[in-house]
XYZ file of C-alpha atoms in Angstrom:
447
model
C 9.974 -17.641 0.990
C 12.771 -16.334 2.861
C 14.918 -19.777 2.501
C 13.904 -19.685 -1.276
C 15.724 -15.766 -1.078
C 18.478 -16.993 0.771
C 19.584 -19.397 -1.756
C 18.748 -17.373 -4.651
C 21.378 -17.777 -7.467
C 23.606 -15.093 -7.820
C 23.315 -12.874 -10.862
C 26.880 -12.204 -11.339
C 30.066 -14.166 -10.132
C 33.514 -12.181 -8.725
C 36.150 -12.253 -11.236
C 39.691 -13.857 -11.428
C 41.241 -10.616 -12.472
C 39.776 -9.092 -9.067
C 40.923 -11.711 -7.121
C 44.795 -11.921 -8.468
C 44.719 -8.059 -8.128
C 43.467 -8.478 -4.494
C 46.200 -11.311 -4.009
C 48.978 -8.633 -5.517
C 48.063 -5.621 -3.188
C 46.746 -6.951 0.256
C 48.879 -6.655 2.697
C 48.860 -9.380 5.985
C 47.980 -8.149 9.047
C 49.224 -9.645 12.357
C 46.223 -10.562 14.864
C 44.740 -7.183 16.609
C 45.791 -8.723 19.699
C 49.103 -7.544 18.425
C 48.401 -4.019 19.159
C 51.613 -2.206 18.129
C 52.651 -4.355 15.808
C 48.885 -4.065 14.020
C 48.266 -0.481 14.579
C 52.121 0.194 12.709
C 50.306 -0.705 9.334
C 48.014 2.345 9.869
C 50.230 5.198 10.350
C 49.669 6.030 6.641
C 46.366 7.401 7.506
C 47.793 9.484 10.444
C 48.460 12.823 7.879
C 44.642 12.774 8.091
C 41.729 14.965 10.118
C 39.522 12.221 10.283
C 39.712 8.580 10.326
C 36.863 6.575 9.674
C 37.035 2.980 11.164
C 34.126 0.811 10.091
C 32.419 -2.881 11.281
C 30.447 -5.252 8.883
C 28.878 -6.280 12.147
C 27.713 -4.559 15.463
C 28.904 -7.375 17.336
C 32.348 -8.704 16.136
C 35.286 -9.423 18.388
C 37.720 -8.560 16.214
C 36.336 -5.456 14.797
C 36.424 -3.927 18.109
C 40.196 -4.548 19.029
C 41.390 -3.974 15.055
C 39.486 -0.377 15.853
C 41.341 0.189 19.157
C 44.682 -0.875 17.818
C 44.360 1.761 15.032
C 43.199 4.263 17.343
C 45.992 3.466 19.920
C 48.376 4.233 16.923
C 46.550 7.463 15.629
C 46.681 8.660 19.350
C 49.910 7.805 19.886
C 51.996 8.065 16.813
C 49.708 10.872 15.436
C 47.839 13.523 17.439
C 44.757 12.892 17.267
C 42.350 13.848 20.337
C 38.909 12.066 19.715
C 37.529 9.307 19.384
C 33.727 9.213 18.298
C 31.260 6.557 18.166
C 28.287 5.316 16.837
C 26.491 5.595 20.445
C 24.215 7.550 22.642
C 25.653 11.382 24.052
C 24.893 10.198 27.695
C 26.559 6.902 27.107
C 29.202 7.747 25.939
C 30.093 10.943 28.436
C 30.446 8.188 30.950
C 32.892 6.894 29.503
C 34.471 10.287 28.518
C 34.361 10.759 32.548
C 36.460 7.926 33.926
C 38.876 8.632 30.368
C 39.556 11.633 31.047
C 39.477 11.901 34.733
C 36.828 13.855 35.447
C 33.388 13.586 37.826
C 30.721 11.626 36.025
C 27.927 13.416 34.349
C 24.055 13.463 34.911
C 22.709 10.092 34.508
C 19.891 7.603 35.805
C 21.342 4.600 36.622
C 23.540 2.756 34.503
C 25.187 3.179 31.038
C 24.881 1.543 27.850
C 21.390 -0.238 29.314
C 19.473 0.276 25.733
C 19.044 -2.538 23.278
C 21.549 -3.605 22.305
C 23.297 -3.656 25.135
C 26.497 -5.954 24.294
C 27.305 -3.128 21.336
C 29.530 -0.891 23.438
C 28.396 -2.639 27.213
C 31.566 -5.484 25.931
C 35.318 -6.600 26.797
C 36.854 -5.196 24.238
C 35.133 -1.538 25.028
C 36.401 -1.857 28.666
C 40.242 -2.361 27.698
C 40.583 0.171 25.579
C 39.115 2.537 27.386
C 41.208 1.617 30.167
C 43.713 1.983 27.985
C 42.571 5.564 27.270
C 42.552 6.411 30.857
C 46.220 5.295 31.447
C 47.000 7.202 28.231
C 45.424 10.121 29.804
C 46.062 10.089 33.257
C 49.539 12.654 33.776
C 48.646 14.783 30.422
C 47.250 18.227 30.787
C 43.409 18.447 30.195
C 43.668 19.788 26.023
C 45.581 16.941 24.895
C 44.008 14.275 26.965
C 42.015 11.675 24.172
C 37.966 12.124 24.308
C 35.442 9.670 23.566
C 31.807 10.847 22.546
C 29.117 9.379 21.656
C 27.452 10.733 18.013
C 23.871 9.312 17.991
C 20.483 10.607 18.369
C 18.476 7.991 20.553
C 19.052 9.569 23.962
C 15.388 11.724 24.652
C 15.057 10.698 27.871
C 18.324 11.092 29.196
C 19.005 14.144 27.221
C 16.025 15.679 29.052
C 17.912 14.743 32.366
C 21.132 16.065 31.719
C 19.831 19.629 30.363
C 17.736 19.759 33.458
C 19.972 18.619 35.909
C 22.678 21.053 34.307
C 20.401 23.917 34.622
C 19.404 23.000 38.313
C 22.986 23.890 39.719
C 23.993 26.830 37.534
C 19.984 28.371 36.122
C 17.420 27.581 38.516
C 15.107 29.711 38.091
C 15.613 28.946 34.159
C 15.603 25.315 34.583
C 11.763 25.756 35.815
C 11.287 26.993 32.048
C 12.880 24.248 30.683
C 10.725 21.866 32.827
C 7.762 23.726 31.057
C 9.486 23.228 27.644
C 10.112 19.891 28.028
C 6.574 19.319 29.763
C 5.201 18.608 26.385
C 7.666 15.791 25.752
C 8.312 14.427 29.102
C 5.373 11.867 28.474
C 6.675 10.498 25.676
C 10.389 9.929 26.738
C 10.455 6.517 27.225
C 8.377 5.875 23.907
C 9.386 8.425 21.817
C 8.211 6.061 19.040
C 4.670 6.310 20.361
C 5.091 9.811 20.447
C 6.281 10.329 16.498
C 3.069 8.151 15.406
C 0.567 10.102 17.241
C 2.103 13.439 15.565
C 2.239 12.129 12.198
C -1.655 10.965 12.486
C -2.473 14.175 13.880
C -3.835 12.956 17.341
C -1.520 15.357 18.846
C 0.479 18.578 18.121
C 4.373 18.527 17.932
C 6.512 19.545 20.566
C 9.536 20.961 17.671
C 8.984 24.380 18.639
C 9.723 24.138 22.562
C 12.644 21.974 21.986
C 14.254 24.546 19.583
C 12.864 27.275 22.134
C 15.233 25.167 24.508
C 18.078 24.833 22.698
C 18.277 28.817 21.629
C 18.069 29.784 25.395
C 21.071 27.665 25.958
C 23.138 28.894 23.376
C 22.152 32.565 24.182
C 23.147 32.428 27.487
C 26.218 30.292 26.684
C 28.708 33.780 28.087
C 27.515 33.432 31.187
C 27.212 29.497 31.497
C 31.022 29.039 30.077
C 32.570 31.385 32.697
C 31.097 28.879 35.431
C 32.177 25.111 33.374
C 32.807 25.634 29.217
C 32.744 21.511 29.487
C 29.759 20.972 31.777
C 27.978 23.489 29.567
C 29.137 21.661 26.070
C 27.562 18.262 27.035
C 24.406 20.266 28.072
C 24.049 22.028 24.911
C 24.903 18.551 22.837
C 22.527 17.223 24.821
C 19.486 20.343 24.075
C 20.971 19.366 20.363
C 19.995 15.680 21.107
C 16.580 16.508 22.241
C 15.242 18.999 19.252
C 16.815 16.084 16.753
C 15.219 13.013 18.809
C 11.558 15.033 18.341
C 12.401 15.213 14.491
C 13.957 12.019 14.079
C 10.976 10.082 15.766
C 8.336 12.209 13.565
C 10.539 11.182 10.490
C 10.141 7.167 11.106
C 6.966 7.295 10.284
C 6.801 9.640 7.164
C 8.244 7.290 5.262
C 11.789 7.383 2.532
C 15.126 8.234 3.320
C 14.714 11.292 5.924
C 14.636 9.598 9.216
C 18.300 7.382 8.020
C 19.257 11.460 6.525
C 17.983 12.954 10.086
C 20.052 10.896 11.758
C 23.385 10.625 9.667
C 23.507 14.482 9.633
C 23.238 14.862 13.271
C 26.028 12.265 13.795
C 28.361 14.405 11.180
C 27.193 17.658 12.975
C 27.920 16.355 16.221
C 31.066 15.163 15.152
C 32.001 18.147 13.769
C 30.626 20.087 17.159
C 33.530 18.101 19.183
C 36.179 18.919 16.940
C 35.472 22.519 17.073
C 34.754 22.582 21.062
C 38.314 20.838 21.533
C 40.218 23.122 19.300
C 41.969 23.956 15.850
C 43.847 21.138 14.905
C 41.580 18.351 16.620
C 41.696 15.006 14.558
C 39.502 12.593 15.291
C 38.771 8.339 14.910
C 35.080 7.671 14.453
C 33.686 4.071 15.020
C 30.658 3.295 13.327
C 29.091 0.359 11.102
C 30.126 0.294 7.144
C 26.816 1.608 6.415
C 27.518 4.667 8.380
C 31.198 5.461 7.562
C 31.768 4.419 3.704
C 30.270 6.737 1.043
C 26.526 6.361 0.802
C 26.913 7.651 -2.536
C 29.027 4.607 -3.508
C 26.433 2.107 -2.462
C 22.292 0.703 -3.074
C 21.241 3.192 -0.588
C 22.705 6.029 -1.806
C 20.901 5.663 -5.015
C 17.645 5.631 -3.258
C 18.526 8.964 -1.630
C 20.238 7.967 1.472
C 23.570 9.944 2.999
C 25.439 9.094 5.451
C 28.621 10.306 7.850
C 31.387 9.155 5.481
C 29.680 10.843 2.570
C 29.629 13.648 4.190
C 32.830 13.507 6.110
C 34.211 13.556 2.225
C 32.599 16.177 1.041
C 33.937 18.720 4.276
C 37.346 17.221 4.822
C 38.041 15.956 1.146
C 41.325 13.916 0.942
C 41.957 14.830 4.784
C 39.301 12.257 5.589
C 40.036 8.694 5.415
C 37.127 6.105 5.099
C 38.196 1.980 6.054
C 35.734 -0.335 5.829
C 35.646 -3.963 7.353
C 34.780 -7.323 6.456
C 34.661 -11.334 7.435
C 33.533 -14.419 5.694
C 32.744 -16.996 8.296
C 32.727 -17.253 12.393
C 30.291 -16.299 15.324
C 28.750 -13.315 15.650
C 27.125 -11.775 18.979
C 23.400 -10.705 17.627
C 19.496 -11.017 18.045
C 17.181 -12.194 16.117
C 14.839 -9.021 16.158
C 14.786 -5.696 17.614
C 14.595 -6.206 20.991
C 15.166 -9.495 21.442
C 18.056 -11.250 23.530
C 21.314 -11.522 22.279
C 22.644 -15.056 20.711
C 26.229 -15.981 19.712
C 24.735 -16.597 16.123
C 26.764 -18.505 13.670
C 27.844 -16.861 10.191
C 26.690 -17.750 6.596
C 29.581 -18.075 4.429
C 29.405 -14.894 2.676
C 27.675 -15.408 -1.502
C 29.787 -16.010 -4.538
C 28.403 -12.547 -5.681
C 29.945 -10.579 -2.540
C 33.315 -8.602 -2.138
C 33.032 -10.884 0.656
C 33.635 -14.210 -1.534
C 36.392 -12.236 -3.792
C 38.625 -11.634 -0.124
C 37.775 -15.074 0.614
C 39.389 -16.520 -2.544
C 42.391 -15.026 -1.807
C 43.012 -17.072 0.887
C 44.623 -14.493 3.433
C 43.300 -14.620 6.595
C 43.768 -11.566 7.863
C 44.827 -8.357 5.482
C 45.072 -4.360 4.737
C 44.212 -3.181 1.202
C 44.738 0.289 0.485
C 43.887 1.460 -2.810
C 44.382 5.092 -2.508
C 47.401 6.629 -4.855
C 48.722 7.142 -8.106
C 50.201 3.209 -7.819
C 47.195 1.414 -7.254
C 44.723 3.047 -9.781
C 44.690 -0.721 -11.403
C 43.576 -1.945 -8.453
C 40.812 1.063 -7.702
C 39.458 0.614 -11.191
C 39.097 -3.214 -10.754
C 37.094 -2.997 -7.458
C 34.853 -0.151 -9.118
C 32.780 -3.108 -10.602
C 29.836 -3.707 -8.510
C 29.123 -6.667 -6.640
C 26.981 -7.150 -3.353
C 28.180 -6.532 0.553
C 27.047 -8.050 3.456
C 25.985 -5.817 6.403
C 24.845 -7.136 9.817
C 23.663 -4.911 11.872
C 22.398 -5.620 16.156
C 19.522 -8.470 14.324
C 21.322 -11.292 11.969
C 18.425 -13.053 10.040
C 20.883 -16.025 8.581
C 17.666 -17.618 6.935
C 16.925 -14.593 4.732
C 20.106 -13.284 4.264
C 20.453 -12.386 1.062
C 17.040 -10.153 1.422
C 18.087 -8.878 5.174
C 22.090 -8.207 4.972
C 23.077 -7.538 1.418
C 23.154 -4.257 -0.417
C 24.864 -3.463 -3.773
C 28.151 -1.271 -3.519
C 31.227 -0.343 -5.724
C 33.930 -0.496 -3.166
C 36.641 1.545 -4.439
C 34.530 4.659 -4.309
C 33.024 3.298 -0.749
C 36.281 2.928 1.249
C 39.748 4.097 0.658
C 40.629 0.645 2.352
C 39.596 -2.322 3.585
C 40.540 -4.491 6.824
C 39.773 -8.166 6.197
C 39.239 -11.165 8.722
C 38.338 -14.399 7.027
C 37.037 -15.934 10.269
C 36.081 -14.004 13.231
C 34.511 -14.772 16.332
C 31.790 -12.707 18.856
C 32.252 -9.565 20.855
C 32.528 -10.363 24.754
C 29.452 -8.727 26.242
C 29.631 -7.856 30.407
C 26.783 -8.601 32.161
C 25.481 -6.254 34.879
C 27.801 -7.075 37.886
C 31.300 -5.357 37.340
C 33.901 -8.044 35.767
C 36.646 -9.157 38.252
C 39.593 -7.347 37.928
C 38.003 -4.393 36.646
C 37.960 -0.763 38.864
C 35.712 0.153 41.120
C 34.919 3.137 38.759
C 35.041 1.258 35.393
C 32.875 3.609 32.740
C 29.772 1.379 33.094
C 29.309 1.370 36.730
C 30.332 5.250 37.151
């Protein structure tokens, strides 16, 4: 059956008029490698708050350094402050540590140690943020460059940090919070289990301590902040985490579009949470998947009642958020074959004749910027509003039933304002668990 779907006919072909007008206004892009000389193409999104970067892939080389080209640019060219991305709060704040200079944050063990580990545990990950530590390194503390992690996974080592936070500056209130969390504790490192025994009713919910958590932490925030206003950020973010990951792991298994809604609108909120802790005027580059960053409301999931970050990254920021999605035909890819399986370098379908994919492809630029935003370039916008399908892989590529597993019906003009193309691309480098030669002693994973 799935073979049979695979190969399933398309039901409507890309036209030549779409293709010539994609010819007219792409722009070629030098190879990422070229950092400066790539990132120069997007200073026209640096008048912006936020920048959207997307991936058609979790695990594609060249999304990763396009991403921190364009970031190096917005950083340097452009003030902006923050970059955000689609990974756990704990994660991430390692990272944010040895960026930024400052002592590492509660944690068990090592970072980035979740399926799927080669997402952000990669090469291209490591230079850049070593990159962002050099950028960093003789700037006072409010205009060093952040990095933060916007997702909602993190129960267990949420928990941690909120307790081990609360240890050195609350002790006698971290013995509450113990209590609190006692009725979730159990579950942390199956929060899944946890969810399903809610929903069937073998258990009651833990919502209400987790809230009851949260609001103690943000009533006593006076006195925390006097002692460490960043130490007691990343433990409220963290109490934040917690009350969402309870909701979020009850909403799996209720069924429809609330657990993908959850989940979106505690990565906007989040995101929205850093640029208000680090000031007025904070702009900010968030890395996520298409899926995540271009307008739900443009796409096949929007119309079945999803949302997503970009969507609603549009709808607070308006023109002053800037939404660039990214795409390949052909290459390796670094993926597994289900949840929880090991990775493989997995080799790429060449994208159907009824995909935005195939129309970039018939161009025959390898590697190119389209921006259809502007007065100029309203032909172009109103040629790529006809719908067609895009391919999204996510951390499992299922070549064999592609067409069921990775494509989704968009209208790309009112997805993206632009669009980075590769024609071939190759896999992200992951790093296994020793540290890489070369790299610090304190390199973000091993902090």
């Amino acid at each position: 059956m799935g073979n049979i779907l695979a190969q399933e006919k398309p039901k409507r072909t890309v036209s030549e008029r779409l293709v010539t007008a994609l010819r007219q206004y792409a722009e070629p892009l030098p190879p990422p490698e070229q950092q400066q000389a790539f990132g120069q193409f997007f200073s026209r999104f640096g008048d912006a708050q936020v920048v959207l970067l997307g991936e058609a892939t979790h695990g594609t080389s060249e999304f990763y350094n396009a991403r921190a080209a364009i970031t190096r640019q917005l950083i340097e060219h452009h003030g902006f402050t923050v970059a955000a991305v689609e990974a756990d709060w704990p994660d991430a704040a390692r990272i944010d540590g040895y960026v930024r200079h400052h002592e590492k944050r509660p944690r068990r063990g090592e970072g980035f140690v979740r399926f799927p580990t080669w997402m952000w545990r990669n090469a291209e990950l490591l230079a850049f943020a070593d990159w962002m530590r050099g950028h960093n390194e003789a700037r006072p503390d409010r205009t060093k460059v952040s990095f933060h992690g916007l997702d909602v996974y993190s129960l267990s080592e949420s928990i941690h940090s909120v307790l081990t936070y609360l240890d050195k500056v609350d002790p006698k209130e971290a013995v509450l919070a113990r209590r609190r969390y006692g009725c979730l504790t159990p579950w942390q490192y199956e929060p899944a289990k946890y969810g399903r025994a809610v929903v069937r009713g073998e258990r009651q919910g833990c919502e209400q301590k987790a809230i009851e958590q949260l609001h103690t932490l943000l009533d006593k925030r006076l006195g925390y902040l006097a002692n460490d206003g960043e130490a007691w950020f990343d433990a409220a973010q963290n109490a934040r985490i917690v009350r969402e990951a309870e909701r979020y792991y009850r909403a799996i298994y209720q069924g429809g579009a609330s657990s993908w809604n959850l989940r979106d609108r505690h990565m906007f909120s989040t995101l929205q949470a850093v640029i208000a802790h680090r000031g007025v005027g904070t702009k900010a580059v968030v890395w996520a998947h298409n899926s995540h960053i271009g307008d739900a409301s443009a796409t096949a999931m929007g119309w079945n009642g999803e949302f997503n970050i970009g969507q609603l990254c549009r709808v607070a920021y308006g023109d002053d958020a800037v939404l660039i999605g990214f795409g390949t035909d052909t290459g390796t890819v670094a993926a597994a074959s289900d949840w929880g399986a090991d990775m493989q370098v997995k080799t790429i379908r060449p994208a159907r004749p009824d995909s935005y994919e195939h129309a970039f492809r018939l161009t025959g630029l390898a590697r190119t910027l389209t921006d259809w935003r502007g007065r100029t370039r309203q032909s172009l916008a109103h040629i790529l509003r006809e719908p067609l399908l895009e391919r999204a892989i996510g951390v499992v590529y299922r070549p064999e039933t592609e067409l069921l597993s990775h494509y989704f019906e968009a209208v790309l003009a009112d997805q993206f304002d632009a669009y980075v193309w590769f024609e071939r691309t190759k896999a992200v480098t992951p790093l296994g668990h020793e540290r890489p030669l070369g790299a610090p002693e304190t390199y973000p994973f091993g902090l």
